[in-house]
Amino acid sequence: MALESNSRYVAEYPALAPELPGQNLPWLQQLRKVGLSKFSATGFPTPREEEWRYTNVSAIEKKLFAPVLDFVSIQPDLQAIDPSWLKEHQLEESWSVVLVNGHFSAELSVLDDLPDGVKVVSMAAALMALPDWLQPYLGQAVQPGEHGFVAFNSAWFTDGVFIHVPTKQVLAKPIQILNIATQADVLATTRNVVVVDCSTETTLIETFVAATDDAYLSTSVTEVFAGENATLTHYKLQAESDKAFHFGGTYVKQAQYARFTHHNFAFGGLLARCDIHTDLGQASECDLNGLYLGVKRQHLDNHTRINHLKPHAISREMYKGVLDDRARGVFQGRVIVAEDAQKTDSQMNNRNLLLSNDAEADTKPQLEIYADDVKCGHGVTVGQLDEKSIFYLQSRCIDEETARNMLTFAFANEMVDKIKIKSLHDKVLEQVLFRFPQEGVEKEWL
Amino acid sequence: MLKIENLHVSVGDKPILKGINLEIKAGEIHAIMGPNGSGKSTLSHVLSGKSGYEITQGSVTYQAKDLTEMAPEIRAREGIFLAFQYPVEIPGVSNIYLLKAALNAIRKHHGQPEVDAMDFLTLVKHKVKLLEMDEKFLYRAVNEGFSGGEKKRNEILQMAILEPKLCILDETDSGLDIDALKVVADGVNSLRSPDRSFVMITHYQRLLDYIKPDFVHVLAHGQIVKSGGPELALELEEKGYSWVEGNQPGVAA
Ligand SMILES: Nc1ncnc2c1ncn2[C@@H]1O[C@H](COP(=O)(O)OP(=O)(O)O)[C@@H](O)[C@H]1O
Ligand SMILES: [Mg+2]
């Protein structure tokens, strides 16, 4: 029963395959084939897999989602997008690539005046025009065998974005990948490849939003290759519909001295899972930040893996969760320090705030250290609002409910405040206040 | 202004305050001294409405109202201010935000409009200067990463801005060096007025050199065992607490 929709996807794949991009590329066909056979064998992941032990995706398997096959068929979807709604989500002062139900829309994208040599191209177009650029990267930062979602994504992806920033290029504006779902029951499957060469500076923003309140399945895999001394700041704002299912994976390879900063805002979806995995080269740095806000029956799972492969790398991680109603938050953070990775400096933190007795947080930091000269630490907390703090605020004339809201907001806002781009900061803040409207009473928080 | 009669307070099954009687009139300064663990902070918490304490006997009347019936924030809006012995750090809430929210809550409580933004800033900056603080503190999170002395100063800053009627200072002097103590004392003295009263809880008489009390009470084992004028503080300093602890009625030391 549970496997029914999985087997339907597999059964329908042969008919679908000719419509997917990259048919003429044997190496890509091979990748898709490996993905398909892994997915046929195992389906989506189950809690029996160690890295999925807190997340049961059987609700996804009970539904059947349908891919949107070609660009022509999304025309009605594009028409349905209200320009003022789009404007709310499309960042000003950025290059913006818009993907609607898993397909690139040139009309909605804004890609004028890209500096010479910088490529921001839809995945489908890049597979036609620039396959040799993609071959060394696609499927290299994450294997289809990683788990069922990556396998599925590898076989089924319909489009995505290829970004290449050549050596020493410092981008003046961020690049936004705006993923929009517009239909019920749609399957949006996208694959992105981001290559930032030596000594570049890039800011990438991935946004997931919906113009529908219904259920759909969005899976997006982004492979990132950061060259020597490259700096990449990557924001992800996941604000899918309340009923949506979301899987998003970011898999990074950092060359020596590369710096990767990630900010993961997991707000939407009924069931959402996010993977952030990075392989650290010598003396490279990563800084992973996360904020998950769960209300009602949301299930928000965040999985990070930091592979210290070489000496002298630094990793920092801070994930915070706020969980209300019957929501459940999951944080699994793995730090693996290879034998060769001496002088590793790693610190991982996860803090969870439970606002109701029915909310739940599962937190599992894992340190696996095979080198002997390292500095690694981790700390996790799961708790409620501090009664001493509430009383302190009450003694300063603030009523209890406002005090609770203030403290909750302050807890979450620490992560929002790390956003360096004003317009994005304001949008994320809006999302926080939207999800915890009682805290919106006082807008002037700072 | 405040009348405490035969106040008995327990935490769980443990009696902590055992029959306190104290009357404070407008404009008076009362010092409460006593050894560690005698119940000084408990008294300050009960007056400001902290939960977890059970009043088993007695009454507390503030401005002719039963104080024990009021929520902590109502007490605060009605003019009771506690400068905490251990001020709490509130990450993510800035000092200036809290000050404004508190001031507006008081104004609303009294049917007044919200404070004008410019007037507020002028007021706050004036008080910051008075307490010889750096304006940067205003924009930092409440007490977060402040040194012990900075926290105490910040409490007095809040007090100076909120202009309460009854100021309870719980060991504000501990952790302050002599210069900071003078600044804080000047801040308190500048707030003295015929309709404002102070309860200065302290362990040492040092603070009372700078803020002269009208009355001194000695608290030991949850009871006021001795009351007197300012000279009592000096006598206490000289003879030590064992002198008064021995006075405790009915219980062997
Ligand atoms: N929440 C509590 N639970 C149990 N005992 C407490 C609690 N608060 C205070 N006490 C006890 O009450 C007594 C008085 O404490 P406190 O009022 O803090 O004294 P002081 O401020 O004079 O040093 C001490 O014995 C202390 O251990
Ligand atoms: Mg005390």
mmCIF file of C-alpha atoms in Angstrom, chain B residues 83-209:
data_model
loop_
_atom_site.group_PDB
_atom_site.id
_atom_site.type_symbol
_atom_site.label_atom_id
_atom_site.label_comp_id
_atom_site.label_asym_id
_atom_site.label_seq_id
_atom_site.Cartn_x
_atom_site.Cartn_y
_atom_site.Cartn_z
ATOM 1 C CA ALA B 83 16.086 46.559 41.069
ATOM 2 C CA PHE B 84 17.083 42.903 41.030
ATOM 3 C CA GLN B 85 19.954 41.423 42.980
ATOM 4 C CA TYR B 86 20.619 39.305 39.900
ATOM 5 C CA PRO B 87 19.288 41.154 36.819
ATOM 6 C CA VAL B 88 18.225 38.750 34.076
ATOM 7 C CA GLU B 89 19.804 38.740 30.616
ATOM 8 C CA ILE B 90 17.264 39.003 27.809
ATOM 9 C CA PRO B 91 19.028 38.258 24.517
ATOM 10 C CA GLY B 92 17.380 39.747 21.466
ATOM 11 C CA VAL B 93 15.419 42.470 23.275
ATOM 12 C CA SER B 94 17.213 45.780 23.262
ATOM 13 C CA ASN B 95 17.383 48.002 26.317
ATOM 14 C CA ILE B 96 15.784 50.888 24.520
ATOM 15 C CA TYR B 97 12.938 48.747 23.276
ATOM 16 C CA LEU B 98 12.190 47.440 26.741
ATOM 17 C CA LEU B 99 12.357 50.919 28.244
ATOM 18 C CA LYS B 100 9.905 52.257 25.727
ATOM 19 C CA ALA B 101 7.536 49.310 26.052
ATOM 20 C CA ALA B 102 7.621 49.655 29.843
ATOM 21 C CA LEU B 103 7.090 53.391 29.814
ATOM 22 C CA ASN B 104 4.191 53.104 27.397
ATOM 23 C CA ALA B 105 2.617 50.331 29.445
ATOM 24 C CA ILE B 106 2.667 52.646 32.467
ATOM 25 C CA ARG B 107 1.213 55.504 30.464
ATOM 26 C CA LYS B 108 -1.521 53.333 29.028
ATOM 27 C CA HIS B 109 -2.338 52.069 32.510
ATOM 28 C CA HIS B 110 -2.913 55.662 33.568
ATOM 29 C CA GLY B 111 -4.917 56.533 30.490
ATOM 30 C CA GLN B 112 -2.158 58.614 28.924
ATOM 31 C CA PRO B 113 -1.091 58.556 25.267
ATOM 32 C CA GLU B 114 2.116 56.858 24.159
ATOM 33 C CA VAL B 115 5.307 58.779 24.701
ATOM 34 C CA ASP B 116 6.502 60.909 21.805
ATOM 35 C CA ALA B 117 9.516 59.270 20.159
ATOM 36 C CA MET B 118 11.689 62.375 20.329
ATOM 37 C CA ASP B 119 10.766 63.209 23.915
ATOM 38 C CA PHE B 120 11.525 59.632 24.854
ATOM 39 C CA LEU B 121 14.959 59.722 23.289
ATOM 40 C CA THR B 122 15.770 63.015 24.992
ATOM 41 C CA LEU B 123 14.676 61.645 28.352
ATOM 42 C CA VAL B 124 16.626 58.432 27.963
ATOM 43 C CA LYS B 125 19.799 60.149 26.845
ATOM 44 C CA HIS B 126 19.613 62.530 29.756
ATOM 45 C CA LYS B 127 19.336 59.656 32.231
ATOM 46 C CA VAL B 128 22.105 57.707 30.525
ATOM 47 C CA LYS B 129 24.391 60.660 31.036
ATOM 48 C CA LEU B 130 23.326 60.999 34.647
ATOM 49 C CA LEU B 131 24.382 57.412 35.295
ATOM 50 C CA GLU B 132 27.607 57.893 33.328
ATOM 51 C CA MET B 133 26.721 55.098 30.945
ATOM 52 C CA ASP B 134 27.656 54.738 27.310
ATOM 53 C CA GLU B 135 24.735 55.372 24.953
ATOM 54 C CA LYS B 136 25.665 52.171 23.186
ATOM 55 C CA PHE B 137 24.180 50.265 26.091
ATOM 56 C CA LEU B 138 20.752 51.395 24.985
ATOM 57 C CA TYR B 139 20.997 49.431 21.786
ATOM 58 C CA ARG B 140 22.429 46.309 23.317
ATOM 59 C CA ALA B 141 20.269 43.419 24.439
ATOM 60 C CA VAL B 142 19.014 43.816 27.999
ATOM 61 C CA ASN B 143 21.890 42.912 30.347
ATOM 62 C CA GLU B 144 23.379 40.487 27.821
ATOM 63 C CA GLY B 145 27.109 40.240 28.358
ATOM 64 C CA PHE B 146 27.029 43.147 30.834
ATOM 65 C CA SER B 147 29.456 43.019 33.734
ATOM 66 C CA GLY B 148 27.973 42.749 37.218
ATOM 67 C CA GLY B 149 28.389 46.484 37.754
ATOM 68 C CA GLU B 150 26.903 47.367 34.382
ATOM 69 C CA LYS B 151 23.831 45.297 35.145
ATOM 70 C CA LYS B 152 23.268 47.122 38.418
ATOM 71 C CA ARG B 153 23.691 50.477 36.737
ATOM 72 C CA ASN B 154 21.226 49.411 34.074
ATOM 73 C CA GLU B 155 18.652 48.610 36.748
ATOM 74 C CA ILE B 156 19.008 52.107 38.129
ATOM 75 C CA LEU B 157 18.735 53.541 34.623
ATOM 76 C CA GLN B 158 15.404 51.769 34.177
ATOM 77 C CA MET B 159 14.289 53.046 37.537
ATOM 78 C CA ALA B 160 15.272 56.597 36.682
ATOM 79 C CA ILE B 161 13.262 56.474 33.477
ATOM 80 C CA LEU B 162 10.165 54.724 34.814
ATOM 81 C CA GLU B 163 9.985 56.998 37.889
ATOM 82 C CA PRO B 164 8.331 54.529 40.242
ATOM 83 C CA LYS B 165 6.677 55.358 43.554
ATOM 84 C CA LEU B 166 8.214 52.562 45.556
ATOM 85 C CA CYS B 167 11.753 51.602 44.655
ATOM 86 C CA ILE B 168 13.083 48.341 46.042
ATOM 87 C CA LEU B 169 16.821 47.956 45.578
ATOM 88 C CA ASP B 170 18.030 44.436 46.279
ATOM 89 C CA GLU B 171 21.774 44.496 46.976
ATOM 90 C CA THR B 172 22.352 47.040 44.260
ATOM 91 C CA ASP B 173 25.663 47.833 45.927
ATOM 92 C CA SER B 174 27.171 44.375 45.693
ATOM 93 C CA GLY B 175 29.531 44.018 42.771
ATOM 94 C CA LEU B 176 30.021 47.768 42.435
ATOM 95 C CA ASP B 177 33.383 49.408 42.912
ATOM 96 C CA ILE B 178 33.506 52.620 44.884
ATOM 97 C CA ASP B 179 33.225 54.926 41.858
ATOM 98 C CA ALA B 180 30.265 53.048 40.446
ATOM 99 C CA LEU B 181 28.668 53.028 43.871
ATOM 100 C CA LYS B 182 28.875 56.818 44.003
ATOM 101 C CA VAL B 183 27.320 57.159 40.558
ATOM 102 C CA VAL B 184 24.488 54.816 41.454
ATOM 103 C CA ALA B 185 23.960 56.588 44.775
ATOM 104 C CA ASP B 186 23.817 59.961 43.000
ATOM 105 C CA GLY B 187 21.269 58.477 40.619
ATOM 106 C CA VAL B 188 19.134 57.284 43.495
ATOM 107 C CA ASN B 189 19.493 60.530 45.412
ATOM 108 C CA SER B 190 18.410 62.532 42.384
ATOM 109 C CA LEU B 191 15.177 60.535 42.432
ATOM 110 C CA ARG B 192 14.398 61.322 46.048
ATOM 111 C CA SER B 193 11.166 63.175 46.440
ATOM 112 C CA PRO B 194 8.451 63.597 49.051
ATOM 113 C CA ASP B 195 6.162 61.150 47.272
ATOM 114 C CA ARG B 196 8.705 58.479 46.422
ATOM 115 C CA SER B 197 9.857 55.833 48.882
ATOM 116 C CA PHE B 198 12.821 53.504 48.883
ATOM 117 C CA VAL B 199 13.595 50.112 50.325
ATOM 118 C CA MET B 200 17.323 49.557 50.236
ATOM 119 C CA ILE B 201 18.250 45.955 50.804
ATOM 120 C CA THR B 202 21.895 45.603 51.574
ATOM 121 C CA HIS B 203 24.385 43.419 53.282
ATOM 122 C CA TYR B 204 26.861 46.162 54.094
ATOM 123 C CA GLN B 205 26.429 49.589 55.489
ATOM 124 C CA ARG B 206 28.735 51.055 52.780
ATOM 125 C CA LEU B 207 25.841 52.081 50.514
ATOM 126 C CA LEU B 208 24.174 53.870 53.412
ATOM 127 C CA ASP B 209 27.107 56.284 53.599
#
